[in-house]
mmCIF file of C-alpha atoms and ligand atoms in Angstrom:
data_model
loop_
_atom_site.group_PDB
_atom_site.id
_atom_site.type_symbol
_atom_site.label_atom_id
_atom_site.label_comp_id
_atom_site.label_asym_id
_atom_site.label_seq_id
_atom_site.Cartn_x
_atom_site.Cartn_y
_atom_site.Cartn_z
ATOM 1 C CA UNK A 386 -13.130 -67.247 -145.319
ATOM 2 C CA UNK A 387 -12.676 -70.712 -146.563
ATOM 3 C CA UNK A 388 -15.510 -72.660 -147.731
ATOM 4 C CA UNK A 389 -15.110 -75.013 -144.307
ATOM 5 C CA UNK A 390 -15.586 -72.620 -141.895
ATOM 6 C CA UNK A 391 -18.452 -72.326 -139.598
ATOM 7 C CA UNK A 392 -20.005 -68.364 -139.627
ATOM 8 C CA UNK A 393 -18.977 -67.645 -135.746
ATOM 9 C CA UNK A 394 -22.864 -65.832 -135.998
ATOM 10 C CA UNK A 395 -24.294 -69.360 -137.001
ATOM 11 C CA UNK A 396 -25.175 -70.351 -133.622
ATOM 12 C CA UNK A 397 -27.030 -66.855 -132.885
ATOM 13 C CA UNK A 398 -28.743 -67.461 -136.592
ATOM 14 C CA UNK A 399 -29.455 -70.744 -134.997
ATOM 15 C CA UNK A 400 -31.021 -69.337 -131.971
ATOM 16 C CA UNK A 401 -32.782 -66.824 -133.014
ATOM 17 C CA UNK A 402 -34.744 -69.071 -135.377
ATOM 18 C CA UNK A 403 -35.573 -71.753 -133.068
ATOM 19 C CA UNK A 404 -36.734 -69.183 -130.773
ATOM 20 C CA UNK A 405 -39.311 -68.728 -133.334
ATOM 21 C CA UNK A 406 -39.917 -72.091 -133.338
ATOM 22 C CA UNK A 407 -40.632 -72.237 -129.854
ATOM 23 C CA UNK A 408 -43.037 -69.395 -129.930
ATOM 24 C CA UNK A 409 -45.166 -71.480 -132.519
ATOM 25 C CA UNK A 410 -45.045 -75.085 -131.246
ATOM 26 C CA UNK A 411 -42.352 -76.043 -128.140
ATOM 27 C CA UNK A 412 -43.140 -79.609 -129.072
ATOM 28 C CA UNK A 413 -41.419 -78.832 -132.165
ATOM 29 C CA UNK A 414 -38.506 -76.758 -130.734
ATOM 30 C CA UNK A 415 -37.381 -79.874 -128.355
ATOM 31 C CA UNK A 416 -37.839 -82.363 -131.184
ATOM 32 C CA UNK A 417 -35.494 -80.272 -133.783
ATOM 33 C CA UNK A 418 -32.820 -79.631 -130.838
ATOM 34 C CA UNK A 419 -32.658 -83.805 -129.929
ATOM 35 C CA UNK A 420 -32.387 -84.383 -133.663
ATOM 36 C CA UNK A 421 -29.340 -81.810 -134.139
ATOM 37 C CA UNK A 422 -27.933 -83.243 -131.217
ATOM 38 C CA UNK A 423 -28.628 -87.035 -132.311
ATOM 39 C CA UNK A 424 -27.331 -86.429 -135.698
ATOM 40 C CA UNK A 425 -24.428 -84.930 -134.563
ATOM 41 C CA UNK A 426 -23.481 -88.135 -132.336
ATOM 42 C CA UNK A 427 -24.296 -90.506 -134.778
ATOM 43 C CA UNK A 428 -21.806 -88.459 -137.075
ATOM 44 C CA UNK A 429 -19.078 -88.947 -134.354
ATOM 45 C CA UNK A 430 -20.357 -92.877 -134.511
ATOM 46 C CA UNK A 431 -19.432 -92.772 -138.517
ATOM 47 C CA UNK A 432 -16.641 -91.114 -137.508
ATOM 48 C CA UNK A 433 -17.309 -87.588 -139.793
ATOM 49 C CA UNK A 434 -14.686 -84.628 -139.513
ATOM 50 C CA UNK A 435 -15.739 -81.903 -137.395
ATOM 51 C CA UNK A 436 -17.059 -80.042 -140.497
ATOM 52 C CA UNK A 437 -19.326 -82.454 -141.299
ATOM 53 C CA UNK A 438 -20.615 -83.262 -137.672
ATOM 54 C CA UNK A 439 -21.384 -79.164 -137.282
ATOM 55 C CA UNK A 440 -23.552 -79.935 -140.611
ATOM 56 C CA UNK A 441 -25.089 -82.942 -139.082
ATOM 57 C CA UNK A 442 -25.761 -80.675 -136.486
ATOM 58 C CA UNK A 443 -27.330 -77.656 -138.043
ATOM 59 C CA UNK A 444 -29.323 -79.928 -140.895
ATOM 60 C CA UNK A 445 -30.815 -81.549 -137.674
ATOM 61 C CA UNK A 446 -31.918 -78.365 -135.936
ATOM 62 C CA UNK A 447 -33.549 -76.856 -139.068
ATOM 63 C CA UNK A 448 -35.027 -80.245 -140.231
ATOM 64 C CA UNK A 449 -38.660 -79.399 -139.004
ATOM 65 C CA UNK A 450 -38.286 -75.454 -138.701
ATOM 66 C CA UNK A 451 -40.484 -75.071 -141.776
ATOM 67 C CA UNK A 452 -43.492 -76.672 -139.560
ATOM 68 C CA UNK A 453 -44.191 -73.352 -138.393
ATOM 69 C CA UNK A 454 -45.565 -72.961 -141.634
ATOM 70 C CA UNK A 455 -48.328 -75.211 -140.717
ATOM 71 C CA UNK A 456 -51.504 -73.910 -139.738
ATOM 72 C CA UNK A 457 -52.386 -74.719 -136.406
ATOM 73 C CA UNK A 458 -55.332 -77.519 -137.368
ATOM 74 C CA UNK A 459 -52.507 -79.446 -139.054
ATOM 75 C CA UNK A 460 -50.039 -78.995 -136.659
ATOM 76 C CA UNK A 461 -51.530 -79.717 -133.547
ATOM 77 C CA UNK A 462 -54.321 -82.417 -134.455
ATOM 78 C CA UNK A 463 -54.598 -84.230 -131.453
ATOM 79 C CA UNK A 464 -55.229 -86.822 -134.032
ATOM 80 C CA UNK A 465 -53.673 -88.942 -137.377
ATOM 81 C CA UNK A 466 -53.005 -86.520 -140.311
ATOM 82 C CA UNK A 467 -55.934 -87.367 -143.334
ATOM 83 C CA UNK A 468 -54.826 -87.721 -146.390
ATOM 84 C CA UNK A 469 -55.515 -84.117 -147.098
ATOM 85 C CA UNK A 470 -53.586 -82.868 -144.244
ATOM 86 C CA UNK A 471 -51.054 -85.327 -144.672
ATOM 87 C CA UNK A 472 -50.199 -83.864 -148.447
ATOM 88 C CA UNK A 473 -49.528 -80.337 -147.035
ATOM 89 C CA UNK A 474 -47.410 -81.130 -144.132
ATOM 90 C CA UNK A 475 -45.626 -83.297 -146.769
ATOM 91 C CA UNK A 476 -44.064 -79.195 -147.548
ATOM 92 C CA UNK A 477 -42.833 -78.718 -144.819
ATOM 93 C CA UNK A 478 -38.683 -80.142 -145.511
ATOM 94 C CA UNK A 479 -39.208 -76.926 -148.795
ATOM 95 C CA UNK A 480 -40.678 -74.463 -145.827
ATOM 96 C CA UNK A 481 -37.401 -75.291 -143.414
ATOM 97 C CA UNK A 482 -35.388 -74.410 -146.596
ATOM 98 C CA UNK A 483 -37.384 -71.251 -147.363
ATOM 99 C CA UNK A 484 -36.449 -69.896 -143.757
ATOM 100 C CA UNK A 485 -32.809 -70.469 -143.970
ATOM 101 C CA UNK A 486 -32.578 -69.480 -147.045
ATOM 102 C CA UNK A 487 -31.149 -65.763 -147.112
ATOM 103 C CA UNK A 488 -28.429 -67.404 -144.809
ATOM 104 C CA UNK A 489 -27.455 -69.713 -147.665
ATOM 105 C CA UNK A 490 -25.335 -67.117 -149.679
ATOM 106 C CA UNK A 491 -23.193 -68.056 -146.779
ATOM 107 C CA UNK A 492 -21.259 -71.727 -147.824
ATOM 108 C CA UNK A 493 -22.364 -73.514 -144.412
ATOM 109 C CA UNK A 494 -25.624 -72.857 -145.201
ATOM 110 C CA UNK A 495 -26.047 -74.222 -148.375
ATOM 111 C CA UNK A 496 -24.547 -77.367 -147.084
ATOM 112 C CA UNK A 497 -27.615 -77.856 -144.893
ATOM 113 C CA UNK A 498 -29.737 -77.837 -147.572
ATOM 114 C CA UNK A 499 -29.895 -81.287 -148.190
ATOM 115 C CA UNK A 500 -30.053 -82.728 -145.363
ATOM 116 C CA UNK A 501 -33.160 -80.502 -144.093
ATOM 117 C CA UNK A 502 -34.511 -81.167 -148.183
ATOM 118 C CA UNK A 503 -34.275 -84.731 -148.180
ATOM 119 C CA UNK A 504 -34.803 -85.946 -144.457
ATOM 120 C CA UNK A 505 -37.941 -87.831 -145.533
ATOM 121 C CA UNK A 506 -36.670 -89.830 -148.660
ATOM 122 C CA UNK A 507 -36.408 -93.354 -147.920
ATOM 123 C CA UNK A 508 -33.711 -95.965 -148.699
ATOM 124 C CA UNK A 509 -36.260 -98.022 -150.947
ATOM 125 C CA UNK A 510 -37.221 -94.810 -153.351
ATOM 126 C CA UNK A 511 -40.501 -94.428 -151.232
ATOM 127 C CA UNK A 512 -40.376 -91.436 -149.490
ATOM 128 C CA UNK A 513 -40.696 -87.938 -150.879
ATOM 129 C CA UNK A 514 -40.037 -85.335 -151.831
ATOM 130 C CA UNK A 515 -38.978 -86.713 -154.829
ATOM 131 C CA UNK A 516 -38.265 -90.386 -154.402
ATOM 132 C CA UNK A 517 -34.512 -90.653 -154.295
ATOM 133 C CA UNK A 518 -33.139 -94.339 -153.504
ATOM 134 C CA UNK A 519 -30.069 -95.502 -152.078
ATOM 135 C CA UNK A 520 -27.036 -93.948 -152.146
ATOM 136 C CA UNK A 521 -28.585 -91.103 -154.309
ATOM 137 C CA UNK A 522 -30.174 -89.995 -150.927
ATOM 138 C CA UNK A 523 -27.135 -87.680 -149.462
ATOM 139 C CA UNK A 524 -25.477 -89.249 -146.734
ATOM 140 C CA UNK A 525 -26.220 -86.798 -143.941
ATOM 141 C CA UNK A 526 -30.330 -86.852 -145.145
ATOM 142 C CA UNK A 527 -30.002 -90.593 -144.550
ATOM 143 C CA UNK A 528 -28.188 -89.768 -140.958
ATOM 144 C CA UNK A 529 -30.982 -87.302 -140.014
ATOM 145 C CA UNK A 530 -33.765 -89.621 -141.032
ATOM 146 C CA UNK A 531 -32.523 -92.382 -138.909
ATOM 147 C CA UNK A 532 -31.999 -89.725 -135.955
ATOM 148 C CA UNK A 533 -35.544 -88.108 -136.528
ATOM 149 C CA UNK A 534 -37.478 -91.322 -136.630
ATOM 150 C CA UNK A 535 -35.551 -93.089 -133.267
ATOM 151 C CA UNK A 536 -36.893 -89.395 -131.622
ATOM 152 C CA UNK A 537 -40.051 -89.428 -132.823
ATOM 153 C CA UNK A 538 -40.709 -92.982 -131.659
ATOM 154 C CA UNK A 539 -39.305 -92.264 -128.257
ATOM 155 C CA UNK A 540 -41.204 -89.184 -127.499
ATOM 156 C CA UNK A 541 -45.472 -89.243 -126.757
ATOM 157 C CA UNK A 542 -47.324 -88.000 -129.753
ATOM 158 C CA UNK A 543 -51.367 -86.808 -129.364
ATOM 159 C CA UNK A 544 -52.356 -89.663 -130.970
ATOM 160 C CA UNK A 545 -49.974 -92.258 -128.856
ATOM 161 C CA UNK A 546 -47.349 -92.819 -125.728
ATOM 162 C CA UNK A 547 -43.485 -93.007 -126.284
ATOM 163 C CA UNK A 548 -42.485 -96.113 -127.523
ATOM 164 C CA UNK A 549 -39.603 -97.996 -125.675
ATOM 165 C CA UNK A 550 -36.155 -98.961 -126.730
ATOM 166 C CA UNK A 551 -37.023 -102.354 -127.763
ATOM 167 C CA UNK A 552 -39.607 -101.486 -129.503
ATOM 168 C CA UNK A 553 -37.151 -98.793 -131.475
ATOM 169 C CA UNK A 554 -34.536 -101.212 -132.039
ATOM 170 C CA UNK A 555 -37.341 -103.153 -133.805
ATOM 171 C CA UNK A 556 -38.431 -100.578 -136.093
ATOM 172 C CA UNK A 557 -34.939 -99.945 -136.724
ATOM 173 C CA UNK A 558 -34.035 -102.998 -137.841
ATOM 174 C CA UNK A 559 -37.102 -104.196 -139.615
ATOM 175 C CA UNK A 560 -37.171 -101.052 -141.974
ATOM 176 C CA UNK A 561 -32.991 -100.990 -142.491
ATOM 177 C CA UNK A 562 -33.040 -101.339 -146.291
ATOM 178 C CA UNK A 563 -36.559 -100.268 -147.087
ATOM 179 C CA UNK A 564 -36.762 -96.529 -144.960
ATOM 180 C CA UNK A 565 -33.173 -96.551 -143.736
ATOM 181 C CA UNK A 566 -29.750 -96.625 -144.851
ATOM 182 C CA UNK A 567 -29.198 -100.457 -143.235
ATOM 183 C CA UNK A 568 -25.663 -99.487 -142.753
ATOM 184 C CA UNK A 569 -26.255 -96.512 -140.908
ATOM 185 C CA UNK A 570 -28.865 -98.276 -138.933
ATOM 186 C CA UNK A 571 -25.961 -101.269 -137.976
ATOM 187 C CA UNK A 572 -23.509 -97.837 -136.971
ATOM 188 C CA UNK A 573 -26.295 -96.380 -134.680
ATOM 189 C CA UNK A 574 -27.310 -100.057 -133.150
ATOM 190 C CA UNK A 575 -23.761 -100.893 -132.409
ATOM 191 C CA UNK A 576 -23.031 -97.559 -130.845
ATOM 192 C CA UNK A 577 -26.150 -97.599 -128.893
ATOM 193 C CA UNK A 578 -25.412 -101.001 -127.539
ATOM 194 C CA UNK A 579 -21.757 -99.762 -126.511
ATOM 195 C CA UNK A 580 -23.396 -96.641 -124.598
ATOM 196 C CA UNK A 581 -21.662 -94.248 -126.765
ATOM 197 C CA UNK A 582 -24.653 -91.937 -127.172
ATOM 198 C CA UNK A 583 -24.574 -91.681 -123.130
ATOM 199 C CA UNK A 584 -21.326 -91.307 -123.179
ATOM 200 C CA UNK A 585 -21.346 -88.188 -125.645
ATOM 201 C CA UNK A 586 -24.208 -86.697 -124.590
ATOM 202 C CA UNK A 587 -24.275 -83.150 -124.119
ATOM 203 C CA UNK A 588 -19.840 -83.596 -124.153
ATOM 204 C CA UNK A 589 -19.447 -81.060 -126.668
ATOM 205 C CA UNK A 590 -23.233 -79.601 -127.547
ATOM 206 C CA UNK A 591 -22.132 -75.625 -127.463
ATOM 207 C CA UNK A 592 -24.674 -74.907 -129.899
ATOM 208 C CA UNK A 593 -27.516 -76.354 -128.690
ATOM 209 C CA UNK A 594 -26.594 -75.481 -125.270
ATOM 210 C CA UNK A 595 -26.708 -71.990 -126.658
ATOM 211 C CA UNK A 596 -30.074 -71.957 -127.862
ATOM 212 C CA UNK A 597 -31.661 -73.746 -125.016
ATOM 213 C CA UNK A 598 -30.072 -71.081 -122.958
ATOM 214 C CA UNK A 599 -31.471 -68.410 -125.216
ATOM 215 C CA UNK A 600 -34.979 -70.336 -125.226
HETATM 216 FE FE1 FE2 B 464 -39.765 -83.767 -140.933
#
């Protein structure tokens, strides 16, 4: 097996683990399958081989797993994180990483890693777990971060409403440079405003198709 090939099982890995996922917290399980499907389009906006796109993919649907790991005071606070609180969920990128980890002795796994690892760090050095900056961040952590935030924005949270596409397109440019990659954020503003996400949507999604069938 060459080192880019996709396990023909990784889907059914995929699956099965979300499925956990949803068990624990559906919120959770809905966000993780946008983001792998986000990530994934914004790698076919960067134009990314199909190899990297499926790792786009995957990194975005494990991103959050490890937030089962949560207990469920942390997890589903109808309420702001305190500091306290806010210092253990920071764990939660390692957690992801602990679940997939007996998978990782296969090569695609492993090249998830960092993308699930380092989907908090921020462009400016800021973010954590360890405070990368730049171009140190790897380039599909940067992509997921992006992805992750624009979904988290757009979706109600217990402690506020969606927030609208203007309002997104705000963020997104306000924080390109500090939080995010600014060039990334100029790929996924341009495609956005050419309707390329709409126009992908869903075109070629067999994986997560698969697990929302499974769900
Ligand atoms: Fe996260």
């Amino acid at each position: 097996m060459s080192i880019n090939e996709i396990p023909i099982w990784a889907a059914d890995a995929a699956a099965a683990i979300l499925q956990t996922v949803l068990k624990k917290d559906p919120f959770t399980f809905h966000h993780c399958c946008r983001v792998g499907l986000a990530a994934r389009q914004l790698g076919k906006a960067m134009n990314l081989p199909e190899f990297e796109l499926a790792i786009l993919e995957y990194s975005g649907l494990f991103h959050d797993i490890g937030k089962i790991g949560l207990s469920d005071s942390i997890l589903l606070k109808p309420g702001r994180l305190d500091e306290n609180e806010h210092a253990i969920m920071k764990n939660h990128a390692e957690m992801s990483i602990q679940i997939i980890r007996p998978l990782t002795k296969h090569a695609f796994f492993r090249f998830l890693v960092p993308g699930i690892r380092y989907h908090h760090e921020r462009f400016d050095g800021k973010g954590y777990p360890i405070g990368l900056m730049g171009e140190k961040i790897p380039l599909i952590a940067r992509a997921v971060a992006v992805v992750d935030s624009v979904d988290a924005m757009m979706n109600t949270r217990p402690y506020r409403q969606a927030l609208n596409w203007d309002y997104v397109q705000k963020e997104l440019i306000d924080y390109s440079g500090t939080q995010f990659d600014p060039n990334l954020v100029r790929i996924y503003l341009d495609a956005a405003k050419n309707g390329f996400f709409e126009k992908e949507a869903l075109k070629d999604d067999v994986v997560i198709q698969h697990i929302l069938r499974a769900a």
